[in-house]
Tab-separated table of C-alpha atoms in Angstrom:
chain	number	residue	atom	x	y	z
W	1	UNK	CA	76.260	149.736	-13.090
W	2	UNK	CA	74.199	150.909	-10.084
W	3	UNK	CA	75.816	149.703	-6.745
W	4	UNK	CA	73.608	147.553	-4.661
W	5	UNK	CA	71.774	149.120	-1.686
W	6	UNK	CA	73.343	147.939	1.357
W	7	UNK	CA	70.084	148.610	3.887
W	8	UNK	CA	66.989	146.296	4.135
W	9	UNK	CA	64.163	148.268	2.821
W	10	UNK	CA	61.561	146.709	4.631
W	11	UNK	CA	63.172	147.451	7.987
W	12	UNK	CA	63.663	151.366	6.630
W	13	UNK	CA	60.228	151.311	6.046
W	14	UNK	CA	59.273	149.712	8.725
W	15	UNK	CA	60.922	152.637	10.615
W	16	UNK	CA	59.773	155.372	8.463
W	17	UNK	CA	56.081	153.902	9.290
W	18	UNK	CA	56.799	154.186	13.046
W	19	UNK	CA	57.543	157.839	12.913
W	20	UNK	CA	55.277	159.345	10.816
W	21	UNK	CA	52.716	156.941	12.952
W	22	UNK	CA	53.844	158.472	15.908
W	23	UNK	CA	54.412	162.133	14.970
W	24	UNK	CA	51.987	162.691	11.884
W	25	UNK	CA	52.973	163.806	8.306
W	26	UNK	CA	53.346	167.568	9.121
W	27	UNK	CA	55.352	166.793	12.229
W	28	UNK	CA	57.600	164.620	10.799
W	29	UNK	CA	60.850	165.888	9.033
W	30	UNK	CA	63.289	164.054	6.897
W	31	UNK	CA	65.703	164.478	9.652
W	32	UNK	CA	63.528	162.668	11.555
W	33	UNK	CA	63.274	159.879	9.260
W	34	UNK	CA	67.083	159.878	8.673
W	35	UNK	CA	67.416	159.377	12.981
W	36	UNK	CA	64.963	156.540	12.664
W	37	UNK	CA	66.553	154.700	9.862
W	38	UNK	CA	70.070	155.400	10.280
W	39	UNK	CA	70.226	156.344	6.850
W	40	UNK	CA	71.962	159.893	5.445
W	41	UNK	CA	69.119	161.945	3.644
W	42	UNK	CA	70.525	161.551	0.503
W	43	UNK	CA	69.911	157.921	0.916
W	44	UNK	CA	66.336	158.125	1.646
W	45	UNK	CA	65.487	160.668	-1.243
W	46	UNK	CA	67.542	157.955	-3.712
W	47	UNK	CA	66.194	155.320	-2.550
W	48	UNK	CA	62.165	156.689	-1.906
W	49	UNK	CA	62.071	160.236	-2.944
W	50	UNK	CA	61.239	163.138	-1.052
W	51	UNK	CA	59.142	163.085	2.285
W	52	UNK	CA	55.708	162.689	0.225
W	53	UNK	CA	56.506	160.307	-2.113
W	54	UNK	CA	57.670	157.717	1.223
W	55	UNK	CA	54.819	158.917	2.936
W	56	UNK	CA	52.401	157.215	0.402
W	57	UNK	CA	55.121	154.313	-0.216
W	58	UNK	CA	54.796	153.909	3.445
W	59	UNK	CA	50.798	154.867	3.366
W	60	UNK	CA	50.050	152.728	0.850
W	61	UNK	CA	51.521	149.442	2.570
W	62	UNK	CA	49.769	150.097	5.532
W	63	UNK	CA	46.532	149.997	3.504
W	64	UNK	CA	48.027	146.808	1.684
W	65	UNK	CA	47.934	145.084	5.393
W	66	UNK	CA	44.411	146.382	6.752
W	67	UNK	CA	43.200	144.777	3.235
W	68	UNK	CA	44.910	141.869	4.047
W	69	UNK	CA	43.853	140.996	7.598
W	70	UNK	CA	40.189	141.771	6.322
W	71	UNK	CA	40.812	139.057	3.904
W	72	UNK	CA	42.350	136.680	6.198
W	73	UNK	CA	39.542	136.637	8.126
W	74	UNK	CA	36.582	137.306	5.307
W	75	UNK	CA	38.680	134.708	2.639
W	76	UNK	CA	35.403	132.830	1.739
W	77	UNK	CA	34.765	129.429	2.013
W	78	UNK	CA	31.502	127.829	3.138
W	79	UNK	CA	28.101	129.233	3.568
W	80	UNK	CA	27.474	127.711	6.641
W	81	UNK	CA	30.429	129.292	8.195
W	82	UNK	CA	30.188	132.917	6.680
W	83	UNK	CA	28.114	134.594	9.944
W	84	UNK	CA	31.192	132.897	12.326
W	85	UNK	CA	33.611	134.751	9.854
W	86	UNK	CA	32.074	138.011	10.288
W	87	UNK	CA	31.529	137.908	13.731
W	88	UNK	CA	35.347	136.662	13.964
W	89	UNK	CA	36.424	139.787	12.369
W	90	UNK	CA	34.482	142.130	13.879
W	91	UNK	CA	35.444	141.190	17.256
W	92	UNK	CA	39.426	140.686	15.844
W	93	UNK	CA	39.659	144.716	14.876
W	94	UNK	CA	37.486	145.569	18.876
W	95	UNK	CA	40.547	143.410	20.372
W	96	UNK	CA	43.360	144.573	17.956
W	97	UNK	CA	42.019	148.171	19.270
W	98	UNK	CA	42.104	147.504	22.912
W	99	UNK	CA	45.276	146.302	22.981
W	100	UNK	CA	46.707	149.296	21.758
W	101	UNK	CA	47.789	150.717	25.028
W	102	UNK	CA	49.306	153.554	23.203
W	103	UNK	CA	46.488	154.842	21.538
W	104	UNK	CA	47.814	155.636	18.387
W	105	UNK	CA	45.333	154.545	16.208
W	106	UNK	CA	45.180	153.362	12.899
W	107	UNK	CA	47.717	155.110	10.131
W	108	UNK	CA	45.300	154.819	7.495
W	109	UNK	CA	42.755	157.369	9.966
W	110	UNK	CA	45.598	159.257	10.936
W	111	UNK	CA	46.457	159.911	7.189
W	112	UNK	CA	43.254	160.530	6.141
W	113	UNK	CA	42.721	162.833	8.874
W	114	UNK	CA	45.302	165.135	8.287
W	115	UNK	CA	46.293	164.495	4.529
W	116	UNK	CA	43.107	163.150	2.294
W	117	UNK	CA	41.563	166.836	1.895
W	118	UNK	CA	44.719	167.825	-0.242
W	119	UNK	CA	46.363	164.740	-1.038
W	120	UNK	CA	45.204	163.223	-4.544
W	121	UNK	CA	47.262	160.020	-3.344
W	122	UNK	CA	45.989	159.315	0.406
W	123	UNK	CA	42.187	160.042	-0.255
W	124	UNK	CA	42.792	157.723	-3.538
W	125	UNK	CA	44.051	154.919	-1.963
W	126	UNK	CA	41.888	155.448	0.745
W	127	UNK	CA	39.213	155.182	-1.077
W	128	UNK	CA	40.221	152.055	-3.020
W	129	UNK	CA	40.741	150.157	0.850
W	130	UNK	CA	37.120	151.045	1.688
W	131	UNK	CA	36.055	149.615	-1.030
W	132	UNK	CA	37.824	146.203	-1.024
W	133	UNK	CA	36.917	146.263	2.983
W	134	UNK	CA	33.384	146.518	1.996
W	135	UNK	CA	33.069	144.124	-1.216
W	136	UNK	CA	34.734	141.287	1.305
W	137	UNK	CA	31.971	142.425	4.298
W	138	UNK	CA	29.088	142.111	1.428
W	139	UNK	CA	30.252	138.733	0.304
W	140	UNK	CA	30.503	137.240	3.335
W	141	UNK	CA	26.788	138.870	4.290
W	142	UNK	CA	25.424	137.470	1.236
W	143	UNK	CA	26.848	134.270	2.337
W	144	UNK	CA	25.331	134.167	5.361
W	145	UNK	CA	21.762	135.343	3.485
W	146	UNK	CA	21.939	132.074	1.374
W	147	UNK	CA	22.617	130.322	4.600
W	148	UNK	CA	19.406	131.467	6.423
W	149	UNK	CA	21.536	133.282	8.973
W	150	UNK	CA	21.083	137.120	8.134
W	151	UNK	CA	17.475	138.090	6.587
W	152	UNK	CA	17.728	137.427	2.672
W	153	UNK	CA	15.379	140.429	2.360
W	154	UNK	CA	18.425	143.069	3.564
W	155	UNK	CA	20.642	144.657	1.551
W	156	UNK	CA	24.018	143.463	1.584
W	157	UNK	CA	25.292	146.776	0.927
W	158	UNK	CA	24.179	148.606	2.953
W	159	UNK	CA	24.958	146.350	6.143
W	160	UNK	CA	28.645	146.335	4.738
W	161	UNK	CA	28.585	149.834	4.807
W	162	UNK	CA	27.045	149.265	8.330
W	163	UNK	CA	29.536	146.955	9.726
W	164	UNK	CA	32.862	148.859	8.251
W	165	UNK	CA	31.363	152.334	9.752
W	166	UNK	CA	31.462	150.263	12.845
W	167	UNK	CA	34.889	148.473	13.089
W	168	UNK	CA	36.271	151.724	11.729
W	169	UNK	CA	34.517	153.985	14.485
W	170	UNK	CA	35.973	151.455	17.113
W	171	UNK	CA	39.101	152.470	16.105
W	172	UNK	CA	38.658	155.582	16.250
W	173	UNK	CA	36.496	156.024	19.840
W	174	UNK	CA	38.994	153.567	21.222
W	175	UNK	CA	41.866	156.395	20.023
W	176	UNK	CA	40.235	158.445	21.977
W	177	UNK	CA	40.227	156.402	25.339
W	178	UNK	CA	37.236	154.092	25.233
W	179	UNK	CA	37.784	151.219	27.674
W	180	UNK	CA	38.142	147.581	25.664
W	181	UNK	CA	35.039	146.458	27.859
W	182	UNK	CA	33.112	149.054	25.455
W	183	UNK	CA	34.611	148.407	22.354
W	184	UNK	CA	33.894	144.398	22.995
W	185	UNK	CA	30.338	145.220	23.725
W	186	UNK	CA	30.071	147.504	20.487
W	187	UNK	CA	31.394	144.978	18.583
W	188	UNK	CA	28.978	142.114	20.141
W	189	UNK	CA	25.832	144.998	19.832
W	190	UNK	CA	26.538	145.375	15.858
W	191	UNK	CA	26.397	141.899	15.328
W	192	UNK	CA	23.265	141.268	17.210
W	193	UNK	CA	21.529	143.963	15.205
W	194	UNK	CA	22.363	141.869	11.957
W	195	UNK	CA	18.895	141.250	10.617
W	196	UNK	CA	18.215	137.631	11.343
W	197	UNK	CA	15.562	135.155	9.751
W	198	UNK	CA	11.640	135.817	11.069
W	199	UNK	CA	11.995	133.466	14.615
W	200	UNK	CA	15.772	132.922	14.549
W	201	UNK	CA	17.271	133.747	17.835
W	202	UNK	CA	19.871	136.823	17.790
């Protein structure tokens, strides 16, 4: 009978996520990991395999969460209300961006950056986030079409694509040391050039 693991694995994880955030896949050793956790090496490799196969465990949860605070703000719910949801989340990843002092960015960039070209796993999963990020942007633009808020004659699509090239390029100029004035005005300009209704007010 297997003897029970006496760690948390969320809080290893947890700490495996900080230090490949911080130092990048290639920069990161097992050692490394091992000095973060607390945990001997041959812990880690039971417990999560070797350095690749935690990356994507790790890599894979982060992509869980960005999914997840898309749909907590993009969940649905009433027509009339769909434009306020958008705008909410737009605004929610320009702030989540300027508080990040530290500039490190967003682990799912980071990981695509360096790892997606070579890595089956990363650009799959990838991938599969951008997707689910943009079929809960179209849904909530299609909402706000029925609603008379965004012109009905747009296509959906194609301001999803629009809207997730922009809350993902936030990220990534505010890496690079945008002020948060600028990323709060980038966020307010894409949602102003939302197609609106012939003589509805921006």
């Amino acid at each position: 009978m297997p003897r029970p693991r006496a760690f948390d694995e969320r809080q290893v994880l947890e700490r495996a996520r900080e230090q490949f955030w911080a130092t990048g896949y290639a920069g990161t050793r097992m050692d490394d990991i091992a000095r973060a956790t607390g945990l001997g090496k041959g812990s880690l490799y039971g417990a999560f395999g070797d350095k690749g196969q935690l990356f994507h465990r790790v890599f894979g949860d982060w992509c869980t969460a960005v999914v997840d605070v898309a749909a907590g703000r993009l969940a649905g719910g009433p027509d009339t209300e769909a434009l306020d949801r958008l705008s909410g989340y737009v605004h929610l990843m320009a702030e989540n961006t300027a508080s990040d002092t530290e500039r490190r960015g967003c682990l799912l960039a980071k990981g695509v950056a360096e790892l997606a070209q070579n890595d089956p796993t990363v650009a799959a999963r990838s991938a599969e986030t951008m997707t689910a990020l943009l079929t809960l942007l179209r849904t909530e633009i299609s909402a706000a079409q029925r609603n008379g808020d965004i012109d009905r004659a747009a296509d959906p699509e194609r301001l999803a694509a629009l809207l997730l090239t922009v809350v993902r390029g936030i990220e990534a100029v505010g890496k690079a040391g945008l002020e948060p004035e600028a990323l709060r005005s980038v966020a307010d300009t894409a949602l102003a050039v939302l197609p609106r209704p012939d003589g509805q007010k921006q």
